[in-house]
């Protein structure tokens, strides 16, 4: 859980334009990013869709900037055997999910 929070703090820098201050993050945004990581791990497309929708962020921005436990969302899903959510995030990044699985 702590790694997820730290990873979420690092992910905010990808969402902010200009100079980002990683020392402070809005607790509400941090909670939303953590929920997205949990949704990815749950392997539920519905939970992932709702978590992204509730965050107010675009799915492509989440896919490009979010870091869950030190991994991008696609790799994080693959490591947690969450193939359904991994496919969703891979489509947002234009990554071949099957090729990524073969490399792991």
mmCIF file with all atom_site columns, C-alpha atoms in Angstrom:
data_model
loop_
_atom_site.group_PDB
_atom_site.id
_atom_site.type_symbol
_atom_site.label_atom_id
_atom_site.label_alt_id
_atom_site.label_comp_id
_atom_site.label_asym_id
_atom_site.label_entity_id
_atom_site.label_seq_id
_atom_site.pdbx_PDB_ins_code
_atom_site.Cartn_x
_atom_site.Cartn_y
_atom_site.Cartn_z
_atom_site.occupancy
_atom_site.B_iso_or_equiv
_atom_site.pdbx_formal_charge
_atom_site.auth_seq_id
_atom_site.auth_comp_id
_atom_site.auth_asym_id
_atom_site.auth_atom_id
_atom_site.pdbx_PDB_model_num
ATOM 1   C CA . UNK A 1 1   ? 0.000   0.000   0.000   1.00 0.00 ? 1   UNK A CA 1
ATOM 2   C CA . UNK A 1 2   ? 2.791   2.394   0.895   1.00 0.00 ? 2   UNK A CA 1
ATOM 3   C CA . UNK A 1 3   ? 4.537   1.668   -2.426  1.00 0.00 ? 3   UNK A CA 1
ATOM 4   C CA . UNK A 1 4   ? 1.311   2.447   -4.257  1.00 0.00 ? 4   UNK A CA 1
ATOM 5   C CA . UNK A 1 5   ? 1.041   5.801   -2.508  1.00 0.00 ? 5   UNK A CA 1
ATOM 6   C CA . UNK A 1 6   ? 4.661   6.672   -3.248  1.00 0.00 ? 6   UNK A CA 1
ATOM 7   C CA . UNK A 1 7   ? 4.202   5.640   -6.857  1.00 0.00 ? 7   UNK A CA 1
ATOM 8   C CA . UNK A 1 8   ? 1.101   7.790   -7.096  1.00 0.00 ? 8   UNK A CA 1
ATOM 9   C CA . UNK A 1 9   ? 3.012   10.789  -5.814  1.00 0.00 ? 9   UNK A CA 1
ATOM 10  C CA . UNK A 1 10  ? 5.592   10.271  -8.526  1.00 0.00 ? 10  UNK A CA 1
ATOM 11  C CA . UNK A 1 11  ? 2.855   9.911   -11.128 1.00 0.00 ? 11  UNK A CA 1
ATOM 12  C CA . UNK A 1 12  ? 1.454   13.370  -10.447 1.00 0.00 ? 12  UNK A CA 1
ATOM 13  C CA . UNK A 1 13  ? 4.530   14.939  -11.991 1.00 0.00 ? 13  UNK A CA 1
ATOM 14  C CA . UNK A 1 14  ? 3.418   13.495  -15.317 1.00 0.00 ? 14  UNK A CA 1
ATOM 15  C CA . UNK A 1 15  ? 0.020   15.162  -15.012 1.00 0.00 ? 15  UNK A CA 1
ATOM 16  C CA . UNK A 1 16  ? 1.235   18.634  -14.099 1.00 0.00 ? 16  UNK A CA 1
ATOM 17  C CA . UNK A 1 17  ? 2.431   21.142  -16.660 1.00 0.00 ? 17  UNK A CA 1
ATOM 18  C CA . UNK A 1 18  ? 5.407   23.319  -15.879 1.00 0.00 ? 18  UNK A CA 1
ATOM 19  C CA . UNK A 1 19  ? 7.470   22.808  -12.771 1.00 0.00 ? 19  UNK A CA 1
ATOM 20  C CA . UNK A 1 20  ? 5.965   20.116  -10.592 1.00 0.00 ? 20  UNK A CA 1
ATOM 21  C CA . UNK A 1 21  ? 6.451   20.066  -6.861  1.00 0.00 ? 21  UNK A CA 1
ATOM 22  C CA . UNK A 1 22  ? 6.495   16.423  -5.744  1.00 0.00 ? 22  UNK A CA 1
ATOM 23  C CA . UNK A 1 23  ? 6.575   17.390  -2.090  1.00 0.00 ? 23  UNK A CA 1
ATOM 24  C CA . UNK A 1 24  ? 2.858   18.119  -1.924  1.00 0.00 ? 24  UNK A CA 1
ATOM 25  C CA . UNK A 1 25  ? 0.006   16.296  -3.568  1.00 0.00 ? 25  UNK A CA 1
ATOM 26  C CA . UNK A 1 26  ? -3.648  16.924  -3.134  1.00 0.00 ? 26  UNK A CA 1
ATOM 27  C CA . UNK A 1 27  ? -4.817  14.061  -0.894  1.00 0.00 ? 27  UNK A CA 1
ATOM 28  C CA . UNK A 1 28  ? -7.987  13.678  -2.936  1.00 0.00 ? 28  UNK A CA 1
ATOM 29  C CA . UNK A 1 29  ? -6.046  13.194  -6.187  1.00 0.00 ? 29  UNK A CA 1
ATOM 30  C CA . UNK A 1 30  ? -3.651  10.836  -4.458  1.00 0.00 ? 30  UNK A CA 1
ATOM 31  C CA . UNK A 1 31  ? -6.559  8.712   -3.233  1.00 0.00 ? 31  UNK A CA 1
ATOM 32  C CA . UNK A 1 32  ? -8.043  8.612   -6.741  1.00 0.00 ? 32  UNK A CA 1
ATOM 33  C CA . UNK A 1 33  ? -4.730  7.457   -8.239  1.00 0.00 ? 33  UNK A CA 1
ATOM 34  C CA . UNK A 1 34  ? -4.404  4.738   -5.611  1.00 0.00 ? 34  UNK A CA 1
ATOM 35  C CA . UNK A 1 35  ? -7.934  3.566   -6.453  1.00 0.00 ? 35  UNK A CA 1
ATOM 36  C CA . UNK A 1 36  ? -6.921  3.306   -10.120 1.00 0.00 ? 36  UNK A CA 1
ATOM 37  C CA . UNK A 1 37  ? -3.962  1.095   -9.153  1.00 0.00 ? 37  UNK A CA 1
ATOM 38  C CA . UNK A 1 38  ? -6.252  -1.099  -7.051  1.00 0.00 ? 38  UNK A CA 1
ATOM 39  C CA . UNK A 1 39  ? -8.721  -1.314  -9.938  1.00 0.00 ? 39  UNK A CA 1
ATOM 40  C CA . UNK A 1 40  ? -5.952  -2.408  -12.299 1.00 0.00 ? 40  UNK A CA 1
ATOM 41  C CA . UNK A 1 41  ? -4.894  -5.106  -9.856  1.00 0.00 ? 41  UNK A CA 1
ATOM 42  C CA . UNK A 1 42  ? -8.503  -6.295  -9.406  1.00 0.00 ? 42  UNK A CA 1
ATOM 43  C CA . UNK A 1 43  ? -8.673  -7.271  -13.119 1.00 0.00 ? 43  UNK A CA 1
ATOM 44  C CA . UNK A 1 44  ? -12.139 -5.756  -13.426 1.00 0.00 ? 44  UNK A CA 1
ATOM 45  C CA . UNK A 1 45  ? -12.718 -3.588  -16.488 1.00 0.00 ? 45  UNK A CA 1
ATOM 46  C CA . UNK A 1 46  ? -15.763 -2.045  -14.834 1.00 0.00 ? 46  UNK A CA 1
ATOM 47  C CA . UNK A 1 47  ? -13.835 -1.062  -11.695 1.00 0.00 ? 47  UNK A CA 1
ATOM 48  C CA . UNK A 1 48  ? -11.033 0.356   -13.834 1.00 0.00 ? 48  UNK A CA 1
ATOM 49  C CA . UNK A 1 49  ? -13.429 2.358   -15.976 1.00 0.00 ? 49  UNK A CA 1
ATOM 50  C CA . UNK A 1 50  ? -15.200 3.756   -12.917 1.00 0.00 ? 50  UNK A CA 1
ATOM 51  C CA . UNK A 1 51  ? -11.943 4.580   -11.124 1.00 0.00 ? 51  UNK A CA 1
ATOM 52  C CA . UNK A 1 52  ? -10.628 6.491   -14.151 1.00 0.00 ? 52  UNK A CA 1
ATOM 53  C CA . UNK A 1 53  ? -13.964 8.224   -14.656 1.00 0.00 ? 53  UNK A CA 1
ATOM 54  C CA . UNK A 1 54  ? -14.142 9.239   -10.971 1.00 0.00 ? 54  UNK A CA 1
ATOM 55  C CA . UNK A 1 55  ? -10.573 10.588  -11.095 1.00 0.00 ? 55  UNK A CA 1
ATOM 56  C CA . UNK A 1 56  ? -11.510 13.209  -13.685 1.00 0.00 ? 56  UNK A CA 1
ATOM 57  C CA . UNK A 1 57  ? -8.440  12.303  -15.737 1.00 0.00 ? 57  UNK A CA 1
ATOM 58  C CA . UNK A 1 58  ? -8.316  10.983  -19.271 1.00 0.00 ? 58  UNK A CA 1
ATOM 59  C CA . UNK A 1 59  ? -7.519  7.299   -19.636 1.00 0.00 ? 59  UNK A CA 1
ATOM 60  C CA . UNK A 1 60  ? -4.635  8.041   -22.013 1.00 0.00 ? 60  UNK A CA 1
ATOM 61  C CA . UNK A 1 61  ? -3.044  10.387  -19.443 1.00 0.00 ? 61  UNK A CA 1
ATOM 62  C CA . UNK A 1 62  ? -3.451  7.767   -16.739 1.00 0.00 ? 62  UNK A CA 1
ATOM 63  C CA . UNK A 1 63  ? -1.901  5.104   -18.970 1.00 0.00 ? 63  UNK A CA 1
ATOM 64  C CA . UNK A 1 64  ? 1.077   7.333   -19.796 1.00 0.00 ? 64  UNK A CA 1
ATOM 65  C CA . UNK A 1 65  ? 1.749   8.916   -16.418 1.00 0.00 ? 65  UNK A CA 1
ATOM 66  C CA . UNK A 1 66  ? 0.577   6.598   -13.652 1.00 0.00 ? 66  UNK A CA 1
ATOM 67  C CA . UNK A 1 67  ? 3.085   4.464   -11.770 1.00 0.00 ? 67  UNK A CA 1
ATOM 68  C CA . UNK A 1 68  ? 1.842   1.633   -9.557  1.00 0.00 ? 68  UNK A CA 1
ATOM 69  C CA . UNK A 1 69  ? 4.480   0.112   -7.251  1.00 0.00 ? 69  UNK A CA 1
ATOM 70  C CA . UNK A 1 70  ? 7.211   1.359   -9.588  1.00 0.00 ? 70  UNK A CA 1
ATOM 71  C CA . UNK A 1 71  ? 5.677   -0.068  -12.775 1.00 0.00 ? 71  UNK A CA 1
ATOM 72  C CA . UNK A 1 72  ? 3.658   1.428   -15.591 1.00 0.00 ? 72  UNK A CA 1
ATOM 73  C CA . UNK A 1 73  ? -0.008  0.318   -15.558 1.00 0.00 ? 73  UNK A CA 1
ATOM 74  C CA . UNK A 1 74  ? 0.420   -2.327  -18.280 1.00 0.00 ? 74  UNK A CA 1
ATOM 75  C CA . UNK A 1 75  ? 3.392   -4.007  -16.617 1.00 0.00 ? 75  UNK A CA 1
ATOM 76  C CA . UNK A 1 76  ? 1.725   -3.718  -13.204 1.00 0.00 ? 76  UNK A CA 1
ATOM 77  C CA . UNK A 1 77  ? -1.348  -5.516  -14.562 1.00 0.00 ? 77  UNK A CA 1
ATOM 78  C CA . UNK A 1 78  ? 0.783   -8.227  -16.171 1.00 0.00 ? 78  UNK A CA 1
ATOM 79  C CA . UNK A 1 79  ? 2.733   -8.842  -12.965 1.00 0.00 ? 79  UNK A CA 1
ATOM 80  C CA . UNK A 1 80  ? -0.533  -9.213  -11.038 1.00 0.00 ? 80  UNK A CA 1
ATOM 81  C CA . UNK A 1 81  ? -2.121  -11.554 -13.618 1.00 0.00 ? 81  UNK A CA 1
ATOM 82  C CA . UNK A 1 82  ? -4.742  -8.908  -14.406 1.00 0.00 ? 82  UNK A CA 1
ATOM 83  C CA . UNK A 1 83  ? -5.041  -9.592  -18.124 1.00 0.00 ? 83  UNK A CA 1
ATOM 84  C CA . UNK A 1 84  ? -8.385  -7.838  -18.665 1.00 0.00 ? 84  UNK A CA 1
ATOM 85  C CA . UNK A 1 85  ? -7.251  -4.512  -17.253 1.00 0.00 ? 85  UNK A CA 1
ATOM 86  C CA . UNK A 1 86  ? -3.810  -4.960  -18.816 1.00 0.00 ? 86  UNK A CA 1
ATOM 87  C CA . UNK A 1 87  ? -5.400  -5.185  -22.248 1.00 0.00 ? 87  UNK A CA 1
ATOM 88  C CA . UNK A 1 88  ? -7.407  -2.010  -21.613 1.00 0.00 ? 88  UNK A CA 1
ATOM 89  C CA . UNK A 1 89  ? -4.342  -0.046  -20.554 1.00 0.00 ? 89  UNK A CA 1
ATOM 90  C CA . UNK A 1 90  ? -2.252  -1.487  -23.408 1.00 0.00 ? 90  UNK A CA 1
ATOM 91  C CA . UNK A 1 91  ? -4.809  -0.227  -25.923 1.00 0.00 ? 91  UNK A CA 1
ATOM 92  C CA . UNK A 1 92  ? -4.493  3.269   -24.452 1.00 0.00 ? 92  UNK A CA 1
ATOM 93  C CA . UNK A 1 93  ? -0.712  3.129   -24.887 1.00 0.00 ? 93  UNK A CA 1
ATOM 94  C CA . UNK A 1 94  ? -0.746  1.372   -28.276 1.00 0.00 ? 94  UNK A CA 1
ATOM 95  C CA . UNK A 1 95  ? 1.333   -1.470  -26.812 1.00 0.00 ? 95  UNK A CA 1
ATOM 96  C CA . UNK A 1 96  ? 1.093   -5.108  -27.841 1.00 0.00 ? 96  UNK A CA 1
ATOM 97  C CA . UNK A 1 97  ? 0.044   -6.748  -24.565 1.00 0.00 ? 97  UNK A CA 1
ATOM 98  C CA . UNK A 1 98  ? 0.838   -10.288 -25.726 1.00 0.00 ? 98  UNK A CA 1
ATOM 99  C CA . UNK A 1 99  ? 4.376   -9.234  -26.653 1.00 0.00 ? 99  UNK A CA 1
ATOM 100 C CA . UNK A 1 100 ? 4.821   -7.660  -23.227 1.00 0.00 ? 100 UNK A CA 1
ATOM 101 C CA . UNK A 1 101 ? 3.662   -10.874 -21.544 1.00 0.00 ? 101 UNK A CA 1
ATOM 102 C CA . UNK A 1 102 ? 6.180   -12.857 -23.579 1.00 0.00 ? 102 UNK A CA 1
ATOM 103 C CA . UNK A 1 103 ? 9.014   -10.616 -22.341 1.00 0.00 ? 103 UNK A CA 1
ATOM 104 C CA . UNK A 1 104 ? 8.039   -11.103 -18.696 1.00 0.00 ? 104 UNK A CA 1
#
